[in-house]
mmCIF file of C-alpha atoms in Angstrom:
data_model
loop_
_atom_site.group_PDB
_atom_site.id
_atom_site.type_symbol
_atom_site.label_atom_id
_atom_site.label_comp_id
_atom_site.label_asym_id
_atom_site.label_seq_id
_atom_site.Cartn_x
_atom_site.Cartn_y
_atom_site.Cartn_z
ATOM 1 C CA MET B 14 57.827 -83.332 -58.991
ATOM 2 C CA ARG B 15 59.453 -80.361 -60.670
ATOM 3 C CA LYS B 16 57.763 -78.902 -63.714
ATOM 4 C CA PHE B 17 59.468 -76.959 -66.433
ATOM 5 C CA PHE B 18 57.724 -73.635 -66.826
ATOM 6 C CA THR B 19 57.418 -72.736 -70.464
ATOM 7 C CA SER B 20 55.252 -69.831 -69.442
ATOM 8 C CA LEU B 21 55.159 -68.076 -66.109
ATOM 9 C CA SER B 22 52.880 -65.375 -64.738
ATOM 10 C CA LEU B 23 53.829 -63.441 -61.627
ATOM 11 C CA ALA B 24 52.249 -60.562 -59.715
ATOM 12 C CA ASP B 25 53.582 -58.090 -57.153
ATOM 13 C CA ILE B 26 50.617 -56.312 -55.543
ATOM 14 C CA GLY B 27 51.654 -53.082 -53.852
ATOM 15 C CA ASN B 28 49.780 -50.215 -52.256
ATOM 16 C CA THR B 29 49.635 -48.149 -55.441
ATOM 17 C CA ASN B 30 50.033 -50.537 -58.374
ATOM 18 C CA ALA B 31 49.783 -54.170 -59.359
ATOM 19 C CA LYS B 32 52.838 -55.294 -61.316
ATOM 20 C CA ILE B 33 52.143 -58.223 -63.604
ATOM 21 C CA TRP B 34 55.095 -60.133 -65.065
ATOM 22 C CA ARG B 35 54.565 -62.500 -67.979
ATOM 23 C CA ASP B 36 57.730 -64.111 -69.327
ATOM 24 C CA GLY B 37 59.904 -61.070 -68.913
ATOM 25 C CA LYS B 38 57.259 -58.546 -69.899
ATOM 26 C CA LEU B 39 56.116 -56.219 -67.150
ATOM 27 C CA GLU B 40 52.724 -54.559 -67.018
ATOM 28 C CA ILE B 41 51.998 -51.986 -64.308
ATOM 29 C CA VAL B 42 48.317 -51.430 -63.507
ATOM 30 C CA SER B 43 46.993 -48.874 -61.069
ATOM 31 C CA LEU B 44 45.150 -50.676 -58.256
ATOM 32 C CA SER B 45 41.983 -48.708 -58.987
ATOM 33 C CA ASP B 46 41.944 -50.221 -62.493
ATOM 34 C CA PHE B 47 43.000 -53.690 -61.438
ATOM 35 C CA SER B 48 40.707 -56.721 -61.136
ATOM 36 C CA ALA B 49 42.419 -59.950 -60.152
ATOM 37 C CA GLU B 50 39.486 -62.011 -61.431
ATOM 38 C CA LYS B 51 40.306 -61.125 -65.015
ATOM 39 C CA ILE B 52 43.548 -63.090 -64.878
ATOM 40 C CA ARG B 53 42.610 -66.686 -65.763
ATOM 41 C CA GLU B 54 45.965 -68.454 -65.976
ATOM 42 C CA GLN B 55 47.904 -69.760 -62.991
ATOM 43 C CA ILE B 56 49.684 -66.803 -61.416
ATOM 44 C CA PHE B 57 52.178 -66.730 -58.544
ATOM 45 C CA TYR B 58 52.004 -63.632 -56.427
ATOM 46 C CA ILE B 59 53.079 -61.636 -53.428
ATOM 47 C CA SER B 60 51.033 -58.813 -51.920
ATOM 48 C CA VAL B 61 51.624 -56.152 -49.296
ATOM 49 C CA ASN B 62 48.060 -54.967 -49.634
ATOM 50 C CA PRO B 63 45.695 -56.303 -46.967
ATOM 51 C CA LYS B 64 42.644 -54.991 -48.848
ATOM 52 C CA PHE B 65 43.302 -57.508 -51.635
ATOM 53 C CA ALA B 66 43.971 -60.471 -49.341
ATOM 54 C CA LYS B 67 40.427 -61.863 -49.290
ATOM 55 C CA VAL B 68 39.895 -61.602 -53.034
ATOM 56 C CA LEU B 69 43.257 -63.144 -53.890
ATOM 57 C CA ASN B 70 42.812 -65.964 -51.366
ATOM 58 C CA SER B 71 39.470 -66.850 -52.878
ATOM 59 C CA LEU B 72 40.851 -67.252 -56.404
ATOM 60 C CA GLN B 73 42.208 -70.740 -57.056
ATOM 61 C CA ASN B 74 44.604 -69.735 -59.835
ATOM 62 C CA TRP B 75 46.321 -67.130 -57.609
ATOM 63 C CA ILE B 76 49.115 -68.761 -55.593
ATOM 64 C CA ASP B 77 50.726 -66.824 -52.744
ATOM 65 C CA ILE B 78 54.438 -67.652 -52.556
ATOM 66 C CA GLU B 79 55.448 -65.247 -49.787
ATOM 67 C CA SER B 80 55.931 -68.043 -47.253
ATOM 68 C CA PHE B 81 58.707 -69.599 -49.365
ATOM 69 C CA ALA B 82 60.880 -66.502 -48.882
ATOM 70 C CA GLU B 83 62.086 -67.379 -45.425
ATOM 71 C CA ILE B 84 64.143 -64.547 -43.966
ATOM 72 C CA ASP B 85 66.184 -64.756 -40.785
ATOM 73 C CA THR B 86 64.912 -61.628 -39.052
ATOM 74 C CA ASN B 87 63.484 -60.205 -35.867
ATOM 75 C CA TYR B 88 61.617 -57.554 -37.870
ATOM 76 C CA LYS B 89 57.878 -57.719 -37.419
ATOM 77 C CA THR B 90 55.616 -56.902 -40.365
ATOM 78 C CA LEU B 91 58.308 -57.190 -43.034
ATOM 79 C CA GLY B 92 56.361 -56.697 -46.278
ATOM 80 C CA ALA B 93 56.313 -59.479 -48.858
ATOM 81 C CA ASP B 94 58.017 -57.249 -51.434
ATOM 82 C CA ARG B 95 60.883 -56.537 -49.057
ATOM 83 C CA LYS B 96 61.228 -60.257 -48.272
ATOM 84 C CA LEU B 97 61.399 -61.115 -51.949
ATOM 85 C CA ALA B 98 63.865 -58.331 -52.685
ATOM 86 C CA ILE B 99 66.376 -59.524 -50.043
ATOM 87 C CA PHE B 100 65.725 -63.246 -50.576
ATOM 88 C CA GLY B 101 69.100 -64.930 -51.089
ATOM 89 C CA LEU B 102 71.145 -61.794 -50.348
ATOM 90 C CA GLU B 103 73.956 -62.665 -47.932
ATOM 91 C CA ASN B 104 75.505 -59.237 -47.404
ATOM 92 C CA GLY B 105 74.262 -55.867 -48.547
ATOM 93 C CA ILE B 106 71.889 -52.958 -48.107
ATOM 94 C CA LEU B 107 68.900 -53.270 -50.411
ATOM 95 C CA ILE B 108 67.124 -50.057 -51.359
ATOM 96 C CA ASP B 109 63.788 -50.350 -53.140
ATOM 97 C CA MET B 110 62.865 -46.960 -54.557
ATOM 98 C CA GLY B 111 59.198 -47.122 -55.364
ATOM 99 C CA SER B 112 56.317 -45.015 -54.116
ATOM 100 C CA ALA B 113 57.914 -45.638 -50.730
ATOM 101 C CA VAL B 114 61.646 -46.119 -50.267
ATOM 102 C CA THR B 115 62.462 -49.189 -48.191
ATOM 103 C CA ILE B 116 65.966 -49.906 -46.932
ATOM 104 C CA ASP B 117 66.895 -53.372 -45.658
ATOM 105 C CA ILE B 118 70.189 -54.428 -44.179
ATOM 106 C CA MET B 119 71.507 -57.986 -44.606
ATOM 107 C CA LYS B 120 74.648 -59.183 -42.847
ATOM 108 C CA ASN B 121 75.875 -62.782 -43.091
ATOM 109 C CA GLY B 122 72.454 -63.889 -44.257
ATOM 110 C CA LYS B 123 70.698 -62.220 -41.315
ATOM 111 C CA HIS B 124 68.280 -59.319 -41.741
ATOM 112 C CA LEU B 125 69.369 -56.611 -39.282
ATOM 113 C CA GLY B 126 66.273 -54.438 -39.793
ATOM 114 C CA GLY B 127 65.353 -51.566 -42.025
ATOM 115 C CA TYR B 128 63.834 -48.182 -42.733
ATOM 116 C CA ILE B 129 60.828 -46.820 -44.619
ATOM 117 C CA LEU B 130 60.953 -43.403 -46.259
ATOM 118 C CA PHE B 131 58.607 -41.451 -48.472
ATOM 119 C CA GLY B 132 59.207 -42.104 -52.158
ATOM 120 C CA LYS B 133 59.520 -39.388 -54.777
ATOM 121 C CA SER B 134 56.067 -39.882 -56.290
ATOM 122 C CA TYR B 135 54.425 -39.778 -52.816
ATOM 123 C CA LEU B 136 56.302 -36.597 -52.030
ATOM 124 C CA ILE B 137 55.245 -34.935 -55.264
ATOM 125 C CA GLN B 138 51.634 -35.974 -54.847
ATOM 126 C CA SER B 139 51.467 -34.963 -51.183
ATOM 127 C CA PHE B 140 53.094 -31.588 -51.760
ATOM 128 C CA LYS B 141 50.674 -30.906 -54.603
ATOM 129 C CA GLU B 142 47.735 -31.680 -52.344
ATOM 130 C CA LYS B 143 48.963 -29.697 -49.358
ATOM 131 C CA ILE B 144 50.803 -26.764 -50.937
ATOM 132 C CA PRO B 145 49.284 -26.368 -54.408
ATOM 133 C CA HIS B 146 51.443 -23.324 -55.226
ATOM 134 C CA LEU B 147 54.706 -25.224 -54.651
ATOM 135 C CA ASN B 148 56.048 -27.263 -57.539
ATOM 136 C CA PHE B 149 58.547 -30.056 -57.669
ATOM 137 C CA GLY B 150 61.488 -29.401 -59.970
ATOM 138 C CA LYS B 151 62.506 -31.679 -62.799
ATOM 139 C CA ASN B 152 66.243 -31.214 -62.760
ATOM 140 C CA GLN B 153 68.272 -33.065 -60.243
ATOM 141 C CA LEU B 154 71.098 -30.947 -58.889
ATOM 142 C CA SER B 155 74.616 -31.999 -58.025
ATOM 143 C CA ASP B 156 75.143 -32.250 -54.280
ATOM 144 C CA GLU B 157 77.757 -29.495 -54.609
ATOM 145 C CA VAL B 158 75.059 -26.948 -55.437
ATOM 146 C CA VAL B 159 72.722 -25.399 -52.859
ATOM 147 C CA PRO B 160 69.263 -24.967 -54.439
ATOM 148 C CA GLN B 161 68.277 -21.444 -55.462
ATOM 149 C CA ASN B 162 64.519 -21.918 -55.736
ATOM 150 C CA SER B 163 61.810 -23.932 -54.003
ATOM 151 C CA GLU B 164 61.322 -26.438 -56.828
ATOM 152 C CA ASP B 165 64.971 -27.444 -56.676
ATOM 153 C CA ALA B 166 64.887 -27.223 -52.879
ATOM 154 C CA LEU B 167 62.263 -29.981 -52.802
ATOM 155 C CA LEU B 168 63.869 -32.319 -55.315
ATOM 156 C CA SER B 169 67.396 -31.776 -54.022
ATOM 157 C CA GLY B 170 66.168 -32.209 -50.481
ATOM 158 C CA PHE B 171 64.693 -35.579 -51.390
ATOM 159 C CA TYR B 172 67.783 -36.894 -53.200
ATOM 160 C CA HIS B 173 70.603 -35.479 -51.121
ATOM 161 C CA GLN B 174 69.049 -36.343 -47.801
ATOM 162 C CA LEU B 175 68.802 -39.936 -49.016
ATOM 163 C CA VAL B 176 72.374 -39.871 -50.352
ATOM 164 C CA SER B 177 73.692 -38.699 -46.964
ATOM 165 C CA PHE B 178 71.714 -41.370 -45.148
ATOM 166 C CA LEU B 179 72.825 -44.205 -47.425
ATOM 167 C CA ARG B 180 76.467 -43.122 -47.240
ATOM 168 C CA ASP B 181 76.224 -43.253 -43.443
ATOM 169 C CA LEU B 182 74.587 -46.692 -43.479
ATOM 170 C CA GLU B 183 77.153 -47.968 -46.003
ATOM 171 C CA LYS B 184 80.013 -46.775 -43.803
ATOM 172 C CA LYS B 185 78.498 -47.923 -40.513
ATOM 173 C CA HIS B 186 77.626 -51.449 -41.652
ATOM 174 C CA LYS B 187 80.445 -51.821 -44.204
ATOM 175 C CA LEU B 188 78.074 -53.235 -46.795
ATOM 176 C CA LYS B 189 77.509 -52.815 -50.515
ATOM 177 C CA LEU B 190 74.381 -51.066 -51.817
ATOM 178 C CA PHE B 191 71.846 -52.819 -54.051
ATOM 179 C CA PHE B 192 69.141 -50.752 -55.724
ATOM 180 C CA THR B 193 65.831 -51.746 -57.239
ATOM 181 C CA GLY B 194 62.679 -49.791 -58.111
ATOM 182 C CA GLY B 195 61.861 -47.071 -60.603
ATOM 183 C CA ASP B 196 63.531 -44.094 -58.962
ATOM 184 C CA SER B 197 66.867 -45.855 -58.386
ATOM 185 C CA LEU B 198 68.565 -44.768 -61.583
ATOM 186 C CA ASP B 199 68.955 -41.205 -60.344
ATOM 187 C CA MET B 200 70.881 -42.523 -57.334
ATOM 188 C CA LEU B 201 73.518 -44.469 -59.219
ATOM 189 C CA GLN B 202 75.558 -41.365 -60.069
ATOM 190 C CA TYR B 203 76.196 -40.959 -56.328
ATOM 191 C CA PHE B 204 77.018 -44.615 -55.774
ATOM 192 C CA PRO B 205 79.017 -45.814 -58.778
ATOM 193 C CA LYS B 206 79.899 -49.080 -57.009
ATOM 194 C CA ALA B 207 76.287 -49.935 -56.195
ATOM 195 C CA LYS B 208 74.418 -52.645 -58.077
ATOM 196 C CA PHE B 209 71.079 -52.007 -59.772
ATOM 197 C CA ASN B 210 68.610 -54.726 -60.728
ATOM 198 C CA LYS B 211 65.209 -53.541 -61.872
ATOM 199 C CA ASN B 212 63.681 -57.018 -61.696
ATOM 200 C CA ILE B 213 65.149 -58.442 -58.520
ATOM 201 C CA ILE B 214 61.751 -59.229 -56.978
ATOM 202 C CA PHE B 215 60.542 -61.088 -60.065
ATOM 203 C CA GLU B 216 63.846 -62.907 -60.493
ATOM 204 C CA ASN B 217 63.629 -64.115 -56.904
ATOM 205 C CA MET B 218 59.989 -65.092 -57.407
ATOM 206 C CA ILE B 219 61.011 -67.192 -60.415
ATOM 207 C CA LYS B 220 63.701 -68.917 -58.305
ATOM 208 C CA ILE B 221 61.125 -69.738 -55.659
ATOM 209 C CA VAL B 222 58.580 -71.045 -58.144
ATOM 210 C CA GLU B 223 61.194 -73.202 -59.896
ATOM 211 C CA GLN B 224 62.417 -74.620 -56.593
ATOM 212 C CA ASN B 225 59.000 -75.330 -55.132
ATOM 213 C CA TYR B 226 56.553 -76.127 -57.926
ATOM 214 C CA MET Q 10 59.085 8.810 -35.021
ATOM 215 C CA ARG Q 11 59.697 5.719 -32.977
ATOM 216 C CA LYS Q 12 56.894 4.525 -30.738
ATOM 217 C CA PHE Q 13 57.341 2.462 -27.638
ATOM 218 C CA PHE Q 14 55.240 -0.650 -27.962
ATOM 219 C CA THR Q 15 53.582 -1.455 -24.685
ATOM 220 C CA SER Q 16 51.577 -4.093 -26.437
ATOM 221 C CA LEU Q 17 52.434 -5.877 -29.639
ATOM 222 C CA SER Q 18 50.468 -8.328 -31.775
ATOM 223 C CA LEU Q 19 52.202 -10.423 -34.411
ATOM 224 C CA ALA Q 20 51.045 -13.137 -36.807
ATOM 225 C CA ASP Q 21 52.891 -15.797 -38.785
ATOM 226 C CA ILE Q 22 50.483 -17.237 -41.371
ATOM 227 C CA GLY Q 23 51.635 -20.607 -42.667
ATOM 228 C CA ASN Q 24 50.108 -23.265 -44.875
ATOM 229 C CA THR Q 25 48.635 -25.220 -41.970
ATOM 230 C CA ASN Q 26 48.262 -22.835 -39.043
ATOM 231 C CA ALA Q 27 48.108 -19.184 -38.119
ATOM 232 C CA LYS Q 28 50.408 -18.390 -35.200
ATOM 233 C CA ILE Q 29 49.313 -15.356 -33.243
ATOM 234 C CA TRP Q 30 51.781 -13.795 -30.798
ATOM 235 C CA ARG Q 31 50.547 -11.304 -28.212
ATOM 236 C CA ASP Q 32 53.217 -10.057 -25.821
ATOM 237 C CA GLY Q 33 55.025 -13.347 -25.528
ATOM 238 C CA LYS Q 34 51.920 -15.513 -25.551
ATOM 239 C CA LEU Q 35 51.538 -17.745 -28.580
ATOM 240 C CA GLU Q 36 48.219 -18.994 -29.909
ATOM 241 C CA ILE Q 37 48.188 -21.511 -32.755
ATOM 242 C CA VAL Q 38 44.976 -21.645 -34.793
ATOM 243 C CA SER Q 39 44.275 -24.067 -37.605
ATOM 244 C CA LEU Q 40 43.752 -22.108 -40.835
ATOM 245 C CA SER Q 41 40.327 -23.650 -41.282
ATOM 246 C CA ASP Q 42 39.249 -22.065 -37.976
ATOM 247 C CA PHE Q 43 41.017 -18.781 -38.533
ATOM 248 C CA SER Q 44 39.377 -15.516 -39.541
ATOM 249 C CA ALA Q 45 41.673 -12.535 -39.807
ATOM 250 C CA GLU Q 46 38.740 -10.113 -39.582
ATOM 251 C CA LYS Q 47 38.160 -11.033 -35.954
ATOM 252 C CA ILE Q 48 41.458 -9.462 -34.913
ATOM 253 C CA ARG Q 49 40.715 -5.782 -34.353
ATOM 254 C CA GLU Q 50 43.974 -4.422 -32.941
ATOM 255 C CA GLN Q 51 46.974 -3.410 -35.062
ATOM 256 C CA ILE Q 52 48.820 -6.581 -35.968
ATOM 257 C CA PHE Q 53 52.136 -7.003 -37.801
ATOM 258 C CA TYR Q 54 52.337 -10.141 -39.898
ATOM 259 C CA ILE Q 55 54.147 -12.300 -42.385
ATOM 260 C CA SER Q 56 52.417 -14.893 -44.561
ATOM 261 C CA VAL Q 57 53.559 -17.652 -46.887
ATOM 262 C CA ASN Q 58 49.993 -18.400 -47.812
ATOM 263 C CA PRO Q 59 48.871 -16.835 -51.123
ATOM 264 C CA LYS Q 60 45.236 -17.763 -50.425
ATOM 265 C CA PHE Q 61 45.171 -15.277 -47.541
ATOM 266 C CA ALA Q 62 46.938 -12.459 -49.393
ATOM 267 C CA LYS Q 63 43.820 -10.662 -50.639
ATOM 268 C CA VAL Q 64 42.009 -10.762 -47.321
ATOM 269 C CA LEU Q 65 45.030 -9.602 -45.333
ATOM 270 C CA ASN Q 66 45.831 -6.814 -47.791
ATOM 271 C CA SER Q 67 42.290 -5.509 -47.516
ATOM 272 C CA LEU Q 68 42.418 -5.207 -43.723
ATOM 273 C CA GLN Q 69 43.863 -1.881 -42.569
ATOM 274 C CA ASN Q 70 45.005 -3.103 -39.164
ATOM 275 C CA TRP Q 71 47.052 -5.950 -40.701
ATOM 276 C CA ILE Q 72 50.563 -4.735 -41.596
ATOM 277 C CA ASP Q 73 52.814 -6.893 -43.749
ATOM 278 C CA ILE Q 74 56.420 -6.521 -42.598
ATOM 279 C CA GLU Q 75 58.054 -9.099 -44.903
ATOM 280 C CA SER Q 76 59.708 -6.418 -47.045
ATOM 281 C CA PHE Q 77 61.747 -5.168 -44.074
ATOM 282 C CA ALA Q 78 63.560 -8.509 -43.838
ATOM 283 C CA GLU Q 79 65.994 -7.872 -46.642
ATOM 284 C CA ILE Q 80 68.066 -10.963 -47.364
ATOM 285 C CA ASP Q 81 71.107 -11.060 -49.637
ATOM 286 C CA THR Q 82 70.156 -14.056 -51.765
ATOM 287 C CA ASN Q 83 69.753 -15.362 -55.289
ATOM 288 C CA TYR Q 84 67.007 -17.698 -54.115
ATOM 289 C CA LYS Q 85 63.715 -17.115 -55.829
ATOM 290 C CA THR Q 86 60.489 -17.606 -53.868
ATOM 291 C CA LEU Q 87 62.086 -17.583 -50.425
ATOM 292 C CA GLY Q 88 59.094 -17.761 -48.064
ATOM 293 C CA ALA Q 89 58.492 -14.926 -45.598
ATOM 294 C CA ASP Q 90 58.895 -17.309 -42.651
ATOM 295 C CA ARG Q 91 62.306 -18.401 -43.893
ATOM 296 C CA LYS Q 92 63.344 -14.765 -44.430
ATOM 297 C CA LEU Q 93 62.338 -13.864 -40.891
ATOM 298 C CA ALA Q 94 64.051 -16.909 -39.413
ATOM 299 C CA ILE Q 95 67.426 -16.085 -40.999
ATOM 300 C CA PHE Q 96 67.096 -12.302 -40.638
ATOM 301 C CA GLY Q 97 70.265 -11.023 -38.967
ATOM 302 C CA LEU Q 98 72.031 -14.410 -39.000
ATOM 303 C CA GLU Q 99 75.591 -13.929 -40.265
ATOM 304 C CA ASN Q 100 76.815 -17.525 -40.308
ATOM 305 C CA GLY Q 101 74.856 -20.686 -39.744
ATOM 306 C CA ILE Q 102 72.459 -23.315 -41.035
ATOM 307 C CA LEU Q 103 68.919 -22.582 -39.905
ATOM 308 C CA ILE Q 104 66.546 -25.550 -39.698
ATOM 309 C CA ASP Q 105 62.865 -24.814 -39.170
ATOM 310 C CA MET Q 106 61.094 -28.042 -38.238
ATOM 311 C CA GLY Q 107 57.428 -27.408 -38.765
ATOM 312 C CA SER Q 108 54.923 -29.177 -40.986
ATOM 313 C CA ALA Q 109 57.666 -28.834 -43.582
ATOM 314 C CA VAL Q 110 61.354 -28.823 -42.708
ATOM 315 C CA THR Q 111 63.212 -25.915 -44.307
ATOM 316 C CA ILE Q 112 66.983 -25.646 -44.254
ATOM 317 C CA ASP Q 113 68.702 -22.333 -45.063
ATOM 318 C CA ILE Q 114 72.412 -21.718 -45.277
ATOM 319 C CA MET Q 115 73.919 -18.341 -44.345
ATOM 320 C CA LYS Q 116 77.596 -17.569 -44.877
ATOM 321 C CA ASN Q 117 79.087 -14.136 -44.153
ATOM 322 C CA GLY Q 118 75.630 -12.590 -44.228
ATOM 323 C CA LYS Q 119 74.819 -14.108 -47.630
ATOM 324 C CA HIS Q 120 72.075 -16.694 -48.128
ATOM 325 C CA LEU Q 121 73.613 -19.559 -50.116
ATOM 326 C CA GLY Q 122 70.306 -21.331 -50.754
ATOM 327 C CA GLY Q 123 68.308 -24.035 -49.046
ATOM 328 C CA TYR Q 124 66.254 -27.194 -48.971
ATOM 329 C CA ILE Q 125 62.632 -28.139 -48.273
ATOM 330 C CA LEU Q 126 61.784 -31.513 -46.765
ATOM 331 C CA PHE Q 127 58.603 -33.120 -45.546
ATOM 332 C CA GLY Q 128 57.955 -32.458 -41.873
ATOM 333 C CA LYS Q 129 57.010 -35.133 -39.374
ATOM 334 C CA SER Q 130 53.333 -34.205 -39.154
ATOM 335 C CA TYR Q 131 52.996 -34.188 -42.980
ATOM 336 C CA LEU Q 132 54.643 -37.580 -43.117
ATOM 337 C CA ILE Q 133 52.341 -39.034 -40.479
ATOM 338 C CA GLN Q 134 49.252 -37.572 -42.107
ATOM 339 C CA SER Q 135 50.239 -38.627 -45.618
ATOM 340 C CA PHE Q 136 51.145 -42.144 -44.575
ATOM 341 C CA LYS Q 137 47.835 -42.478 -42.761
ATOM 342 C CA GLU Q 138 45.978 -41.406 -45.888
ATOM 343 C CA LYS Q 139 47.914 -43.585 -48.301
ATOM 344 C CA ILE Q 140 48.720 -46.684 -46.250
ATOM 345 C CA PRO Q 141 46.074 -46.812 -43.529
ATOM 346 C CA HIS Q 142 47.402 -50.078 -42.077
ATOM 347 C CA LEU Q 143 50.873 -48.619 -41.433
ATOM 348 C CA ASN Q 144 51.370 -46.666 -38.224
ATOM 349 C CA PHE Q 145 53.974 -44.191 -37.172
ATOM 350 C CA GLY Q 146 55.813 -45.171 -34.004
ATOM 351 C CA LYS Q 147 56.066 -42.964 -30.949
ATOM 352 C CA ASN Q 148 59.501 -43.871 -29.714
ATOM 353 C CA GLN Q 149 62.486 -42.362 -31.323
ATOM 354 C CA LEU Q 150 65.333 -44.825 -31.658
ATOM 355 C CA SER Q 151 69.035 -44.229 -31.243
ATOM 356 C CA ASP Q 152 70.846 -44.123 -34.561
ATOM 357 C CA GLU Q 153 72.837 -47.150 -33.411
ATOM 358 C CA VAL Q 154 69.738 -49.348 -33.628
ATOM 359 C CA VAL Q 155 68.288 -50.655 -36.884
ATOM 360 C CA PRO Q 156 64.470 -50.620 -36.606
ATOM 361 C CA GLN Q 157 62.757 -53.992 -36.093
ATOM 362 C CA ASN Q 158 59.224 -53.064 -37.126
ATOM 363 C CA SER Q 159 57.543 -50.778 -39.635
ATOM 364 C CA GLU Q 160 56.424 -48.165 -37.112
ATOM 365 C CA ASP Q 161 59.981 -47.606 -35.954
ATOM 366 C CA ALA Q 162 61.192 -47.897 -39.547
ATOM 367 C CA LEU Q 163 59.109 -44.839 -40.475
ATOM 368 C CA LEU Q 164 60.015 -42.662 -37.515
ATOM 369 C CA SER Q 165 63.686 -43.657 -37.502
ATOM 370 C CA GLY Q 166 63.822 -43.163 -41.242
ATOM 371 C CA PHE Q 167 62.540 -39.616 -40.831
ATOM 372 C CA TYR Q 168 64.945 -38.644 -38.032
ATOM 373 C CA HIS Q 169 68.110 -40.433 -39.025
ATOM 374 C CA GLN Q 170 67.927 -39.460 -42.663
ATOM 375 C CA LEU Q 171 67.703 -35.837 -41.538
ATOM 376 C CA VAL Q 172 70.551 -36.306 -39.045
ATOM 377 C CA SER Q 173 72.814 -37.700 -41.779
ATOM 378 C CA PHE Q 174 71.924 -34.852 -44.121
ATOM 379 C CA LEU Q 175 72.507 -32.117 -41.533
ATOM 380 C CA ARG Q 176 75.830 -33.650 -40.471
ATOM 381 C CA ASP Q 177 76.931 -33.564 -44.107
ATOM 382 C CA LEU Q 178 75.819 -29.949 -44.573
ATOM 383 C CA GLU Q 179 77.484 -28.946 -41.290
ATOM 384 C CA LYS Q 180 80.758 -30.516 -42.399
ATOM 385 C CA LYS Q 181 80.633 -29.250 -45.978
ATOM 386 C CA HIS Q 182 79.849 -25.631 -45.141
ATOM 387 C CA LYS Q 183 81.652 -25.542 -41.747
ATOM 388 C CA LEU Q 184 78.709 -23.796 -40.126
ATOM 389 C CA LYS Q 185 76.836 -24.073 -36.849
ATOM 390 C CA LEU Q 186 73.263 -25.402 -36.735
ATOM 391 C CA PHE Q 187 70.334 -23.295 -35.481
ATOM 392 C CA PHE Q 188 66.994 -24.998 -34.887
ATOM 393 C CA THR Q 189 63.514 -23.585 -34.596
ATOM 394 C CA GLY Q 190 60.050 -25.127 -34.920
ATOM 395 C CA GLY Q 191 58.076 -27.665 -32.933
ATOM 396 C CA ASP Q 192 59.845 -30.867 -33.959
ATOM 397 C CA SER Q 193 63.352 -29.522 -33.299
ATOM 398 C CA LEU Q 194 63.701 -30.760 -29.741
ATOM 399 C CA ASP Q 195 64.049 -34.370 -30.867
ATOM 400 C CA MET Q 196 67.046 -33.367 -32.969
ATOM 401 C CA LEU Q 197 69.077 -31.694 -30.232
ATOM 402 C CA GLN Q 198 70.307 -35.010 -28.801
ATOM 403 C CA TYR Q 199 72.155 -35.562 -32.093
ATOM 404 C CA PHE Q 200 73.542 -32.035 -32.247
ATOM 405 C CA PRO Q 201 74.518 -31.028 -28.711
ATOM 406 C CA LYS Q 202 76.340 -27.928 -29.991
ATOM 407 C CA ALA Q 203 73.365 -26.660 -31.992
ATOM 408 C CA LYS Q 204 71.307 -23.704 -30.825
ATOM 409 C CA PHE Q 205 67.546 -23.895 -30.405
ATOM 410 C CA ASN Q 206 65.236 -20.891 -30.295
ATOM 411 C CA LYS Q 207 61.527 -21.637 -30.419
ATOM 412 C CA ASN Q 208 60.575 -18.007 -31.045
ATOM 413 C CA ILE Q 209 63.218 -16.832 -33.476
ATOM 414 C CA ILE Q 210 60.678 -15.678 -36.090
ATOM 415 C CA PHE Q 211 58.705 -13.613 -33.585
ATOM 416 C CA GLU Q 212 61.853 -12.201 -31.988
ATOM 417 C CA ASN Q 213 63.044 -11.036 -35.400
ATOM 418 C CA MET Q 214 59.601 -9.631 -36.183
ATOM 419 C CA ILE Q 215 59.754 -7.609 -32.958
ATOM 420 C CA LYS Q 216 63.188 -6.260 -33.961
ATOM 421 C CA ILE Q 217 61.824 -5.194 -37.330
ATOM 422 C CA VAL Q 218 58.746 -3.532 -35.835
ATOM 423 C CA GLU Q 219 60.821 -1.675 -33.251
ATOM 424 C CA GLN Q 220 63.275 -0.489 -35.898
ATOM 425 C CA ASN Q 221 60.684 0.595 -38.447
ATOM 426 C CA TYR Q 222 57.522 1.751 -36.661
#
């Protein structure tokens, strides 16, 4: 029997953060500060984090809905967040720009495969650890300008390499681009026809919960 | 007065390794195992590593030749290795694929600027640290194939994003590609007209030493 959810709690557990969604309000908690036991209400979740699997499985109010996002794919180890992001997408290239950048290609309802790239925050953090004297710039350059210092060289390298790659994928597969994830906004200037939906994973989770519970 | 060098020692000090060149023989030593004091002969060097600057400056047999590689550029903080790699290049895009990937653009003897990207070994190491359950694949895929698992998704993402970017730069600036650095060989299948020279930095260092000492 289908319930009407007056209140809905959702969680997307990643490798860096736990994102908790309560009726349209999003809370992002670093995994090191996150304890699943503290959430007492019924909460529907997906997780790409194997470390949390045992804890979450043992909690009765935590309900894993990954299996409802059935994707027609030959891809092994497609993360739950990627499944939820492309759930229901017939045609398009979905780019999730979080701490990693994942790219998934959907054609006629079939998942053709995808790519995983380093995200901006990973890059910044890793460069800081490995080359402490090199800084990441703050200003994103136009792709007409060749960077004139190492800070810009890093940031421009990140953005314009991705722009080139996405343009090639767009052309090759003749598909529209769909962006989600925090670092997407900077990309939209290069792809004015692309769609951006910050909450696509949670919106698809809500669909699944409403259809199945 | 110009000497004839019957024997020549060179060093390229990076952020990860020290590369020691003795008459065509290359020895690569991890920086953690490297002590400059142990080298007793006269050695000409470049270094991008500010941590080593004091030690190297204090050693009389270590001779910094970076200042001889004069480059016409507005780029601030151009690393000594990048200067030596493009030294004498009139027209071309030089890609040095080491632990970082640096891209430098030379047009009519003028350095137009450049980019810095994460190298393959940094990517592998950083992914291992941050997402221990994700592995890097070993097999490089054709750019006609969309990866079907996360290992390939990482490696293909690294290579094909770079291929797209370099093709765009090649087209935009109408310049030939020149590769150096350990991970270059994998790229040559995509750029059959590109030139590859493993030892370009040392060859240019030799030129400088022969012209100036």
